[in-house]
Coordinates of C-alpha atoms in Angstrom, one line a residue:
X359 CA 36.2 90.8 75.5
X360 CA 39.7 91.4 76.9
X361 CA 41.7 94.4 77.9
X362 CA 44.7 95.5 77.0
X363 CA 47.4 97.5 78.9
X364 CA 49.9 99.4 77.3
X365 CA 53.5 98.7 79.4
X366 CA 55.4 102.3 80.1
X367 CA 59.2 101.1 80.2
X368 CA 62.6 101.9 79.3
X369 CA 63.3 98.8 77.2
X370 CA 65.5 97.4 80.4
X371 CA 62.6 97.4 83.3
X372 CA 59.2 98.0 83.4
X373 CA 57.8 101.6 85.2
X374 CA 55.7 101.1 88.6
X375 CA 53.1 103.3 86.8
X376 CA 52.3 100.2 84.6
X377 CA 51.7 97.8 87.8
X378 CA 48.8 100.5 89.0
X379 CA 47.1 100.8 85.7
X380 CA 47.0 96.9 85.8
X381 CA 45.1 97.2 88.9
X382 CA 42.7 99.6 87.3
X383 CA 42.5 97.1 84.2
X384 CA 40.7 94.1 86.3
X385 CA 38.6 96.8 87.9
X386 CA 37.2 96.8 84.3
X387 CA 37.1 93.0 83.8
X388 CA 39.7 90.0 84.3
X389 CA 41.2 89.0 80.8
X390 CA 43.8 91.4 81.1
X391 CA 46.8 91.4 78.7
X392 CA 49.9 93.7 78.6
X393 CA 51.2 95.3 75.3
X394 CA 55.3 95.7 75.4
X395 CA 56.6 97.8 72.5
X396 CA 59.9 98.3 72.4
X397 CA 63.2 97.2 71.2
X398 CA 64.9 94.2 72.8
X399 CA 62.6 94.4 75.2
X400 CA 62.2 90.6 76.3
X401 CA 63.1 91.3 80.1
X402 CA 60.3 93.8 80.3
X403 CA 57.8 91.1 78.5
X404 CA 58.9 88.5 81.4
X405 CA 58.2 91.0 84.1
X406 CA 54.6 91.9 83.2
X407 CA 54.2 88.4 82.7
X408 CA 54.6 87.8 86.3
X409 CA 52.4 90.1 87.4
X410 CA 49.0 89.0 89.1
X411 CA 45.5 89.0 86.6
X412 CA 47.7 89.2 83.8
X413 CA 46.6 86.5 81.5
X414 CA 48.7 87.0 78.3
X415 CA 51.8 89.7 77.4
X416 CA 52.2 90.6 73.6
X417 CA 55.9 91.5 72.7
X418 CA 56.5 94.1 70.0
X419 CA 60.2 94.4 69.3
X420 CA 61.6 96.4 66.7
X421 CA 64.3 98.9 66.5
X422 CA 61.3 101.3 65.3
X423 CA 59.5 101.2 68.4
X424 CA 63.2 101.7 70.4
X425 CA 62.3 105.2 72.1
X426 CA 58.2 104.4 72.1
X427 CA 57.9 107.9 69.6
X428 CA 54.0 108.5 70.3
X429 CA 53.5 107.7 66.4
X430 CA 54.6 104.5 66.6
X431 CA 53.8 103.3 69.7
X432 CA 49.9 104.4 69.0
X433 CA 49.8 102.7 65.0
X434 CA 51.1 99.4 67.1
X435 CA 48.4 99.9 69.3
X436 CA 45.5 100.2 66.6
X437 CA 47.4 97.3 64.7
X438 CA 45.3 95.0 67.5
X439 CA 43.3 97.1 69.0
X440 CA 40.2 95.4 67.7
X441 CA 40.2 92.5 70.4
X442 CA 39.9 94.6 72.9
X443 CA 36.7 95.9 74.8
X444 CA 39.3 98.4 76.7
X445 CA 42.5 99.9 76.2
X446 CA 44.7 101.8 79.3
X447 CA 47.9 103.9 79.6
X448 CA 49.1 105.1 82.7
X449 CA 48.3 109.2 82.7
X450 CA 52.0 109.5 82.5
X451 CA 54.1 111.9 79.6
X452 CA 54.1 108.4 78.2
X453 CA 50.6 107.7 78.0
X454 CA 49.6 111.3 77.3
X455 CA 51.5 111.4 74.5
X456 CA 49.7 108.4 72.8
X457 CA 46.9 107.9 73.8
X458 CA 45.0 110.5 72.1
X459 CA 46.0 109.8 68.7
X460 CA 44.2 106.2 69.4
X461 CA 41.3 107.4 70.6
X462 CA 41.0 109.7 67.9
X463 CA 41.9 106.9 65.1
X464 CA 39.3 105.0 67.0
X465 CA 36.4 107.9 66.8
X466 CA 35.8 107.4 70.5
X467 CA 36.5 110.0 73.2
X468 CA 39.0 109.1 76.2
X469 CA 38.8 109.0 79.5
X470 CA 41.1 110.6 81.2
X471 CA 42.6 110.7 84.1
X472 CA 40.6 108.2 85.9
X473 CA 40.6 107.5 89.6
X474 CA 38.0 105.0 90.3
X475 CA 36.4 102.3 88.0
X476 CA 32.7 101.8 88.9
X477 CA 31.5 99.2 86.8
X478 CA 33.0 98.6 83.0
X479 CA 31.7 101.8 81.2
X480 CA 31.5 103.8 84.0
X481 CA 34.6 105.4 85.7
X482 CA 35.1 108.8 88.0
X483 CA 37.7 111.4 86.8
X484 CA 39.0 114.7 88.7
X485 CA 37.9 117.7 87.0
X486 CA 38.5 121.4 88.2
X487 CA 41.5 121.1 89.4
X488 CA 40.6 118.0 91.3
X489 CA 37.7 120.2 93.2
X490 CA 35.3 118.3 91.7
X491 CA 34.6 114.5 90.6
X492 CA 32.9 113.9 87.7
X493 CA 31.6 110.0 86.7
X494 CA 31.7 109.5 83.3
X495 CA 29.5 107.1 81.3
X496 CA 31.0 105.6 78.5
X497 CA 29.0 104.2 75.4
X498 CA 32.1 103.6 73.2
X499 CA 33.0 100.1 71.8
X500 CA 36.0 100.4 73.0
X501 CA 37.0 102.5 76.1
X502 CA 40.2 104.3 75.7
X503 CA 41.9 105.4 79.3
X504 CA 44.6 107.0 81.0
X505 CA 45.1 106.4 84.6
X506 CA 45.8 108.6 87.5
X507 CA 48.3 105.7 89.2
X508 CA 48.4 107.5 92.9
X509 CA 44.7 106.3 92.6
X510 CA 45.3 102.5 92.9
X511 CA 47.4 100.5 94.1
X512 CA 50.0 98.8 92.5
X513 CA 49.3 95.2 91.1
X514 CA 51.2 91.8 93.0
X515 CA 53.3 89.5 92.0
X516 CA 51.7 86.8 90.7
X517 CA 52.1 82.8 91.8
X518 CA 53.0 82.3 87.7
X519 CA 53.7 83.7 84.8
X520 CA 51.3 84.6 82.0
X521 CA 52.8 83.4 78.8
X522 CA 54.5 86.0 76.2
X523 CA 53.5 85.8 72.7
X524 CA 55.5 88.1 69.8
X525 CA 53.6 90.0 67.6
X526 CA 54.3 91.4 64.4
X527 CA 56.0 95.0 65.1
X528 CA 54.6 98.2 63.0
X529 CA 57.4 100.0 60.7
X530 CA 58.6 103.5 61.8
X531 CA 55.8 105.8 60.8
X532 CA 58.9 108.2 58.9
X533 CA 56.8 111.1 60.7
X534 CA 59.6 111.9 63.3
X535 CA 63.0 111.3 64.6
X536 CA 64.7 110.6 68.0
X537 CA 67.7 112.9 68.0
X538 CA 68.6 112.7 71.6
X539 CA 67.2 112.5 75.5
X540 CA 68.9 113.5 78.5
X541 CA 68.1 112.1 82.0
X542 CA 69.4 114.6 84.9
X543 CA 71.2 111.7 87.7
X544 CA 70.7 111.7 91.5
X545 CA 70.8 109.8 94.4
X546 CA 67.2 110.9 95.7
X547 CA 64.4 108.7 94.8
X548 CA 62.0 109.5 91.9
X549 CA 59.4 112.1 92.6
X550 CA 56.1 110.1 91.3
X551 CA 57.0 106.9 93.0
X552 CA 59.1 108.4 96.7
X553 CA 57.8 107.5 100.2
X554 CA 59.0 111.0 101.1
X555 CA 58.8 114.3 99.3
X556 CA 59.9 117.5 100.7
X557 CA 58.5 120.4 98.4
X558 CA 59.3 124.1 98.5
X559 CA 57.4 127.1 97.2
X560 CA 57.9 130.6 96.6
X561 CA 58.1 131.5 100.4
X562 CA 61.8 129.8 100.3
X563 CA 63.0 133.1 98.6
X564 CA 65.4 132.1 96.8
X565 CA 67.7 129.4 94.0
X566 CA 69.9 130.1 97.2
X567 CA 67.7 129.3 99.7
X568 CA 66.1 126.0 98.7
X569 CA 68.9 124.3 100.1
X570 CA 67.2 124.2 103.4
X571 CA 64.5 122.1 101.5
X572 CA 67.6 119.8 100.0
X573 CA 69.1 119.1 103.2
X574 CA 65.9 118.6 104.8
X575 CA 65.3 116.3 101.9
X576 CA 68.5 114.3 102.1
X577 CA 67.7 113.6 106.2
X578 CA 64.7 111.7 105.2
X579 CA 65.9 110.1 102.2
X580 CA 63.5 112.1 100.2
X581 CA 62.6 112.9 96.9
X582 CA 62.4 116.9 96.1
X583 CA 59.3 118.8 94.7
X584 CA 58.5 122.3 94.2
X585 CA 55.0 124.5 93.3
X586 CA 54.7 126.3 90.6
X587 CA 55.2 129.3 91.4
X588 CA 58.8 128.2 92.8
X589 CA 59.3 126.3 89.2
X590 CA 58.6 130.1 87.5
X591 CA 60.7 132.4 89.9
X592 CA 63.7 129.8 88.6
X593 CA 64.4 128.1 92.2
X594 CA 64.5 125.0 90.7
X595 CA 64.1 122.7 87.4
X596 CA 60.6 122.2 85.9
X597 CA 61.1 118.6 86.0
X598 CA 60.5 119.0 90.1
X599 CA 57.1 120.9 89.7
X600 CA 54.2 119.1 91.8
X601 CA 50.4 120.1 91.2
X602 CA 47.8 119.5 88.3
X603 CA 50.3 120.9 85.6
X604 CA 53.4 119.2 87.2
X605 CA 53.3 115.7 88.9
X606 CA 51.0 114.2 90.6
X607 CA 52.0 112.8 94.0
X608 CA 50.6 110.4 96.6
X609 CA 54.0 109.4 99.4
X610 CA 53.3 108.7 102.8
X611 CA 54.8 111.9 104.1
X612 CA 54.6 115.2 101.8
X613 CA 56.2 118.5 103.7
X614 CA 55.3 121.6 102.3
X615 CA 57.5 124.1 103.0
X616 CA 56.5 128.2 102.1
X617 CA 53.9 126.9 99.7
X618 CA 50.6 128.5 100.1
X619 CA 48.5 125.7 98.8
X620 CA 46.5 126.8 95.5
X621 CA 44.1 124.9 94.3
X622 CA 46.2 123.6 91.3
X623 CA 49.3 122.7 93.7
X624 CA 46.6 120.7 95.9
X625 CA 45.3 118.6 93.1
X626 CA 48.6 117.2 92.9
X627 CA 49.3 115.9 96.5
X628 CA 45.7 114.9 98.0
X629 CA 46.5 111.3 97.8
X630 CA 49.0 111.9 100.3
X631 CA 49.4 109.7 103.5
X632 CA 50.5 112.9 105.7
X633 CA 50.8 116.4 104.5
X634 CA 52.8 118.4 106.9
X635 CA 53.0 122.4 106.3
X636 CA 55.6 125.2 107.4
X637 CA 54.1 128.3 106.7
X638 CA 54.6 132.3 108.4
X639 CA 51.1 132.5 106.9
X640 CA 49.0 131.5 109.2
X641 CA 45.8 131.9 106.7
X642 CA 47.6 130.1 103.7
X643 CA 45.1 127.7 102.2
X644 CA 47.5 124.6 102.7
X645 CA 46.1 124.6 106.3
X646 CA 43.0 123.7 105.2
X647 CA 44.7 120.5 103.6
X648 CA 47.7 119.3 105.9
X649 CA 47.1 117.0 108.3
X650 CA 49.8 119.5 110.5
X651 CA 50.4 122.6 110.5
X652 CA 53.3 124.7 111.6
X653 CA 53.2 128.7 111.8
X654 CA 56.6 129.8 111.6
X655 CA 59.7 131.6 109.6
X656 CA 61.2 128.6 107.9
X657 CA 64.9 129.8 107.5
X658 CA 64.5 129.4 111.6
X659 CA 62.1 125.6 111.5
X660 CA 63.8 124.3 109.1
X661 CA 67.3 124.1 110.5
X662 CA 65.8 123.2 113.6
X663 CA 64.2 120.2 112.1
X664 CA 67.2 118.9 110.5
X665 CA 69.2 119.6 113.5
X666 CA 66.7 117.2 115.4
X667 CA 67.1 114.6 112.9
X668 CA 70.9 114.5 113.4

C-alpha cells in the first residue's frame, strides 16, 4: 500500500520539516504521496511534486482548510486515509496538533516522535527525555506518525515532477474559528531550521544581559535560543525555548552560553554538529555533552569572542 505525507506549509511555500518527514516516508516503503490542504495552495502542490520518491501530490483547496485548524486538516485526512498502509506529520505544533485526533478516529495508537525507521512496523522513538530509545513495534493497519525532522535528512530535489491530482476538500468542521495569528519579524534565521544557534540560560542574569548572546548571535549570522529556565525568569520570549518542551535543534554549531545542561534542555540539541559551552561551572552537566568546553565568567568571554570576530 502507499504512504501518505501530510505537507506542513503556509499556503505560499512548503516548510523544510515536510522535506525530512518525506525521507522518513520511503524509509517505510516507496509509493509515497504528499497531502496539501490548504487554500490556494497550488504553488505548495508543485513544490512537493518535485521532490524525490514522491510519486503522486493530492491538492485540497478550500477556503476551509485556509489556516490548517487541526479539525479540519485531520477530517481531510481520514476523508482518504483508507489507501494508505502509513500516514506521517512532521512532530512539529503542526503535526502535533492533528495528528492525534486521526489516530484516535482510526483506533490505532501513534507513534511519536520517531527517529529511525527499522523496517515498516518497526521504528525507534526517544523516550525519557531522550535518555533512553525505545523501538516500537507496530501491529496497526495503518501506522500513524510524527517525525522528529533533526533525525533525517531532508529529501532532494527530484529529476521530475510527480503529477498533482485535486481532491474533493472537507467542509469547515463549524467546531472552531481562526480569529487571528501574529508572527514576531527578524532578520535572524529560524530556530528549527539555522546553521548556527547561540542559546543562553539562566547564568546570563538578566532580560539586560542577554544581549551579549544577541550580539554574539548577529556575528555568526545566528539564530537565538534559550533554556528553560531562561524562558521562565522572563529573559526572553517562549517562542526561543530549546529542549524537550521547547524546540528541538540539530545546527552545525550550537553555543551554550550559562546553561547548565539538564537533561530536558539536552534532549533538544543532541543532533547537534558541535556543541560549544561557556560555563563558570566547571561541574555543569553540559560538559559532559559539548564537544568544547570553556570555564569562564561569560560577561568577560563573551565580549572577547565577539571582539575576535570583528
Amino acid at each position: 500500500m502507499s504512504i501518505l505525507v501530510i505537507a506542513e506549509h503556509d499556503n505560499r511555500s512548503l516548510k523544510n520539516s515536510t522535506l525530512n518527514t518525506v525521507s522518513a516516508a520511503l524509509a517505510c516503503g516507496q509509493d509515497v504521496h504528499v497531502l496539501v490542504a490548504g487554500s490556494q495552495c497550488r504553488p505548495v502542490a508543485d513544490v512537493a511534486a518535485g521532490i524525490a520518491g514522491v510519486s503522486k501530490v493530492l491538492m485540497a483547496d478550500a477556503a476551509a482548510l485556509e489556516h490548517g485548524l487541526p479539525e479540519d486538516v485531520a477530517a481531510q485526512v481520514l476523508a482518504i486515509a483508507a489507501g494508505y498502509s502509513h500516514i506521517l506529520a512532521p512532530a512539529t505544533s503542526f503535526g502535533k496538533a492533528f495528528m492525534p485526533r486521526v489516530a484516535a478516529r482510526l483506533g490505532v495508537e501513534q507513534v511519536s516522535e520517531v527517529i529511525r525507521v527499522i523496517s515498516e512496523d518497526t521504528f525507534e522513538r526517544p523516550i525519557y527525555a531522550g535518555n533512553a530509545i525505545a523501538t516500537v513495534q507496530s501491529e496497526d493497519a495503518v501506522r500513524v506518525l510524527t517525525v522528529r525532522t533533526t533525525a533525517f535528512s531532508p529529501a532532494a530535489k527530484g529529476d521530475s515532477a510527480a503529477p498533482v491530482e485535486a481532491i474533493e476538500a472537507v467542509s469547515g468542521s463549524g467546531k472552531t474559528d481562526y480569529l487571528s495569528s501574529r508572527t514576531d519579524s527578524s532578520s535572524r534565521p529560524e530556530l528549527s531550521s539555522a546553521k548556527v544557534v547561540v542559546a543562553g540560560g539562566q547564568g546570563v542574569g538578566s532580560a539586560e544581559n542577554f544581549k551579549l548572546i544577541e550580539a554574539l548571535a548577529d556575528k555568526l549570522g545566528a539564530a537565538i535560543g534559550a533554556s528553560r529556565a531562561a524562558v521562565d525568569a522572563g529573559y526572553v520570549s517562549n517562542d526561543l525555548q530549546v529542549g524537550q518542551t521547547g524546540k528541538i535543534v540539530a545546527p552545525d554549531l550550537y553555543i551554550a552560553i550559562g546553561i547548565s545542561g539538564a537533561i530536558q534542555h539536552v534532549a533538544g540539541i543532541k543532533d547537534a554538529r558541535t556543541i560549544v559551552a561557556i560555563n563558570q561551572d566547571p561541574d555543569a552537566p553540559i560538559f559532559l555533552t559539548a564537544d568544547y568546553g570553556i570555564v569562564g565568567d561569560l560577561n568577560e568571554l563573551v565580549p572577547q569572542l565577539v571582539a575576535a570576530l570583528d
